[in-house]
PDB file of C-alpha atoms in Angstrom:
ATOM      1  CA  MET A   1      -9.382 -23.744  14.808  1.00 85.00           C
ATOM      2  CA  TRP A   2     -12.303 -20.769  13.607  1.00 89.00           C
ATOM      3  CA  TYR A   3      -9.260 -18.236  15.132  1.00 91.00           C
ATOM      4  CA  TYR A   4      -5.940 -19.730  13.121  1.00 91.00           C
ATOM      5  CA  TYR A   5      -8.626 -19.520  10.221  1.00 93.00           C
ATOM      6  CA  LEU A   6      -8.408 -16.022  10.355  1.00 93.00           C
ATOM      7  CA  ASN A   7      -5.217 -15.578  10.961  1.00 92.00           C
ATOM      8  CA  TYR A   8      -4.979 -18.245   8.378  1.00 93.00           C
ATOM      9  CA  LYS A   9      -7.799 -15.949   5.412  1.00 93.00           C
ATOM     10  CA  ILE A  10      -5.785 -11.641   6.582  1.00 92.00           C
ATOM     11  CA  TYR A  11      -2.593 -13.901   6.386  1.00 92.00           C
ATOM     12  CA  SER A  12      -3.480 -14.850   2.762  1.00 90.00           C
ATOM     13  CA  PHE A  13      -5.162 -11.540   2.242  1.00 89.00           C
ATOM     14  CA  TYR A  14      -1.457  -9.782   3.035  1.00 89.00           C
ATOM     15  CA  ARG A  15       0.434 -12.044   0.770  1.00 87.00           C
ATOM     16  CA  ARG A  16      -1.627 -11.545  -2.516  1.00 86.00           C
ATOM     17  CA  LYS A  17      -0.917  -8.182  -2.259  1.00 83.00           C
ATOM     18  CA  GLU A  18       2.148  -7.489  -0.481  1.00 72.00           C
ATOM     19  CA  ARG A  19       5.217  -9.681  -2.349  1.00 70.00           C
ATOM     20  CA  ASN A  20       7.509  -8.007  -0.585  1.00 70.00           C
ATOM     21  CA  GLY A  21       5.821  -6.702   2.855  1.00 75.00           C
ATOM     22  CA  ILE A  22       6.086  -9.123   5.738  1.00 88.00           C
ATOM     23  CA  PRO A  23       2.164 -11.020   5.811  1.00 88.00           C
ATOM     24  CA  ALA A  24       2.011 -12.737   9.529  1.00 89.00           C
ATOM     25  CA  PHE A  25       3.241  -9.139  11.171  1.00 89.00           C
ATOM     26  CA  TYR A  26       0.064  -7.813   9.710  1.00 90.00           C
ATOM     27  CA  ALA A  27      -2.184 -10.488  10.087  1.00 91.00           C
ATOM     28  CA  PHE A  28      -0.884 -10.880  13.795  1.00 91.00           C
ATOM     29  CA  MET A  29      -1.666  -6.482  13.841  1.00 91.00           C
ATOM     30  CA  VAL A  30      -5.098  -7.187  12.117  1.00 92.00           C
ATOM     31  CA  THR A  31      -6.317  -9.766  14.762  1.00 92.00           C
ATOM     32  CA  VAL A  32      -5.267  -8.197  17.643  1.00 92.00           C
ATOM     33  CA  MET A  33      -7.428  -4.543  16.388  1.00 92.00           C
ATOM     34  CA  LEU A  34      -9.597  -6.731  16.063  1.00 93.00           C
ATOM     35  CA  ILE A  35      -9.679  -8.248  19.457  1.00 91.00           C
ATOM     36  CA  TYR A  36      -9.453  -4.851  20.551  1.00 89.00           C
ATOM     37  CA  ILE A  37     -12.143  -3.644  18.997  1.00 90.00           C
ATOM     38  CA  ASN A  38     -14.248  -6.417  20.021  1.00 90.00           C
ATOM     39  CA  ILE A  39     -13.554  -6.113  23.600  1.00 86.00           C
ATOM     40  CA  PHE A  40     -13.628  -2.139  23.333  1.00 83.00           C
ATOM     41  CA  SER A  41     -16.752  -1.981  21.796  1.00 84.00           C
ATOM     42  CA  VAL A  42     -18.893  -4.096  24.283  1.00 83.00           C
ATOM     43  CA  TRP A  43     -16.936  -1.644  27.193  1.00 79.00           C
ATOM     44  CA  VAL A  44     -17.724   1.485  25.597  1.00 77.00           C
ATOM     45  CA  MET A  45     -21.736  -0.049  25.508  1.00 79.00           C
ATOM     46  CA  PHE A  46     -21.201  -0.668  28.992  1.00 78.00           C
ATOM     47  CA  ALA A  47     -19.055   2.386  29.480  1.00 74.00           C
ATOM     48  CA  MET A  48     -22.047   4.577  27.995  1.00 73.00           C
ATOM     49  CA  GLN A  49     -24.958   3.469  31.053  1.00 75.00           C
ATOM     50  CA  ASP A  50     -22.163   3.081  34.336  1.00 70.00           C
ATOM     51  CA  GLU A  51     -20.186   6.410  34.544  1.00 66.00           C
ATOM     52  CA  ILE A  52     -17.288   4.912  37.313  1.00 62.00           C
ATOM     53  CA  LEU A  53     -16.741   3.218  33.783  1.00 61.00           C
ATOM     54  CA  LYS A  54     -15.856   5.939  30.974  1.00 62.00           C
ATOM     55  CA  ARG A  55     -13.751   8.143  33.164  1.00 64.00           C
ATOM     56  CA  ASN A  56     -11.529   4.919  34.676  1.00 62.00           C
ATOM     57  CA  VAL A  57     -10.041   4.388  30.830  1.00 63.00           C
ATOM     58  CA  ALA A  58      -6.190   5.907  30.470  1.00 64.00           C
ATOM     59  CA  LYS A  59      -4.280   5.680  27.216  1.00 66.00           C
ATOM     60  CA  GLY A  60      -1.499   3.772  29.526  1.00 72.00           C
ATOM     61  CA  THR A  61      -4.309   1.404  30.513  1.00 74.00           C
ATOM     62  CA  VAL A  62      -5.471   0.655  26.784  1.00 75.00           C
ATOM     63  CA  LEU A  63      -2.106   0.250  25.420  1.00 80.00           C
ATOM     64  CA  ILE A  64      -1.344  -2.263  27.981  1.00 85.00           C
ATOM     65  CA  PHE A  65      -4.833  -4.450  27.816  1.00 81.00           C
ATOM     66  CA  MET A  66      -3.512  -3.840  23.658  1.00 84.00           C
ATOM     67  CA  ALA A  67       0.137  -5.561  24.747  1.00 90.00           C
ATOM     68  CA  ILE A  68      -1.764  -8.080  26.887  1.00 91.00           C
ATOM     69  CA  ILE A  69      -3.923  -9.577  23.584  1.00 90.00           C
ATOM     70  CA  GLY A  70      -1.395  -9.481  21.483  1.00 91.00           C
ATOM     71  CA  LEU A  71       0.744 -11.446  23.909  1.00 94.00           C
ATOM     72  CA  VAL A  72      -2.254 -13.909  23.854  1.00 92.00           C
ATOM     73  CA  ASN A  73      -2.763 -13.926  19.685  1.00 90.00           C
ATOM     74  CA  TYR A  74       1.483 -14.471  19.403  1.00 92.00           C
ATOM     75  CA  LEU A  75       1.618 -17.443  22.065  1.00 92.00           C
ATOM     76  CA  LEU A  76      -1.431 -19.478  20.497  1.00 88.00           C
ATOM     77  CA  LEU A  77       0.101 -19.165  16.799  1.00 90.00           C
ATOM     78  CA  TYR A  78       3.033 -17.432  16.265  1.00 89.00           C
ATOM     79  CA  ARG A  79       6.104 -18.454  18.774  1.00 91.00           C
ATOM     80  CA  ARG A  80       8.381 -20.145  17.077  1.00 90.00           C
ATOM     81  CA  GLY A  81       7.411 -19.774  13.916  1.00 88.00           C
ATOM     82  CA  LYS A  82       3.934 -21.571  14.619  1.00 90.00           C
ATOM     83  CA  TYR A  83       1.532 -19.452  12.116  1.00 91.00           C
ATOM     84  CA  LYS A  84       3.302 -21.579   9.253  1.00 90.00           C
ATOM     85  CA  GLU A  85       2.933 -24.792  10.349  1.00 92.00           C
ATOM     86  CA  VAL A  86      -0.389 -24.377  10.487  1.00 91.00           C
ATOM     87  CA  PHE A  87      -1.249 -22.268   7.177  1.00 91.00           C
ATOM     88  CA  ASP A  88       0.366 -24.340   5.375  1.00 91.00           C
ATOM     89  CA  GLN A  89      -2.241 -26.878   6.978  1.00 91.00           C
ATOM     90  CA  PHE A  90      -4.620 -24.395   5.312  1.00 91.00           C
ATOM     91  CA  ASP A  91      -3.438 -24.539   2.137  1.00 88.00           C
ATOM     92  CA  LYS A  92      -3.616 -28.128   2.078  1.00 90.00           C
ATOM     93  CA  THR A  93      -6.686 -28.682   2.825  1.00 89.00           C
ATOM     94  CA  PHE A  94      -8.428 -25.225   1.691  1.00 83.00           C
ATOM     95  CA  GLU A  95     -11.240 -26.754   0.402  1.00 85.00           C
ATOM     96  CA  GLN A  96     -12.057 -28.087   3.590  1.00 88.00           C
ATOM     97  CA  TYR A  97     -12.469 -25.298   5.691  1.00 87.00           C
ATOM     98  CA  LYS A  98     -14.028 -23.220   2.199  1.00 86.00           C
ATOM     99  CA  LYS A  99     -16.683 -22.171   4.059  1.00 90.00           C
ATOM    100  CA  TRP A 100     -16.736 -20.870   6.764  1.00 91.00           C
ATOM    101  CA  ASP A 101     -14.730 -17.798   4.537  1.00 90.00           C
ATOM    102  CA  LEU A 102     -18.890 -16.318   4.755  1.00 92.00           C
ATOM    103  CA  SER A 103     -18.173 -16.165   8.747  1.00 93.00           C
ATOM    104  CA  VAL A 104     -14.566 -14.053   8.898  1.00 94.00           C
ATOM    105  CA  LYS A 105     -15.983 -11.822   6.024  1.00 94.00           C
ATOM    106  CA  LEU A 106     -18.763 -11.498   8.798  1.00 95.00           C
ATOM    107  CA  TYR A 107     -16.582 -10.967  11.826  1.00 95.00           C
ATOM    108  CA  ILE A 108     -13.914  -8.575  10.201  1.00 95.00           C
ATOM    109  CA  ILE A 109     -17.306  -6.289   8.600  1.00 95.00           C
ATOM    110  CA  GLY A 110     -19.037  -6.669  12.061  1.00 95.00           C
ATOM    111  CA  SER A 111     -16.617  -5.569  14.195  1.00 94.00           C
ATOM    112  CA  VAL A 112     -15.766  -3.257  12.520  1.00 94.00           C
ATOM    113  CA  LEU A 113     -19.469  -1.486  12.259  1.00 95.00           C
ATOM    114  CA  PHE A 114     -19.735  -2.461  16.255  1.00 93.00           C
ATOM    115  CA  TRP A 115     -16.985  -0.170  17.008  1.00 91.00           C
ATOM    116  CA  LEU A 116     -18.673   2.587  14.239  1.00 93.00           C
ATOM    117  CA  ILE A 117     -21.905   2.607  15.973  1.00 92.00           C
ATOM    118  CA  MET A 118     -21.169   2.400  19.423  1.00 87.00           C
ATOM    119  CA  LEU A 119     -18.461   5.052  18.881  1.00 86.00           C
ATOM    120  CA  PHE A 120     -20.932   6.966  17.422  1.00 89.00           C
ATOM    121  CA  LEU A 121     -23.675   6.579  20.361  1.00 87.00           C
ATOM    122  CA  MET A 122     -21.164   7.057  22.791  1.00 81.00           C
ATOM    123  CA  ASP A 123     -20.205  10.536  21.449  1.00 84.00           C
ATOM    124  CA  ARG A 124     -24.202  10.910  20.609  1.00 85.00           C
ATOM    125  CA  GLN A 125     -24.305  10.611  24.241  1.00 80.00           C
ATOM    126  CA  ASN A 126     -21.256  13.105  25.223  1.00 75.00           C
ATOM    127  CA  HIS A 127     -22.979  15.835  22.760  1.00 77.00           C
ATOM    128  CA  LEU A 128     -26.319  15.565  24.784  1.00 75.00           C
ATOM    129  CA  GLN A 129     -25.246  15.791  28.242  1.00 73.00           C
ATOM    130  CA  ARG A 130     -22.354  18.846  27.362  1.00 76.00           C
ATOM    131  CA  LEU A 131     -25.861  20.444  25.925  1.00 75.00           C
ATOM    132  CA  LYS A 132     -26.970  19.445  29.482  1.00 76.00           C
ATOM    133  CA  ALA A 133     -24.366  20.752  31.280  1.00 67.00           C
ATOM    134  CA  PRO A 134     -25.582  24.644  32.531  1.00 65.00           C
TER     135      PRO A 134
END
């Protein structure tokens, strides 16, 4: 249910900002990216310790992985317009879920910060390895 609320909050943000836009598409894409950067950050953590993980990821692998995340996201919420019913229910019972607002904001901010930290650490490690190489 929290995952649906995350989608709803992103959807409502874009609904307010983009009157003529497509907020459902934006919500879909942002949640796919958030999940991806969470998984990518954890992968980077392990890849810093394991040379095989570090070298065995290609652009195609990343795109396939993001497509799988997108498909799961689509099947869970956006298929056949299920999001409309779910988001309408959140609109009607907004006060009941208001306590989740902080956790959604912390999740988004924390995900981006964790991703940036992992990218910084991986870049630093690669830089140090290049300095050691003959």
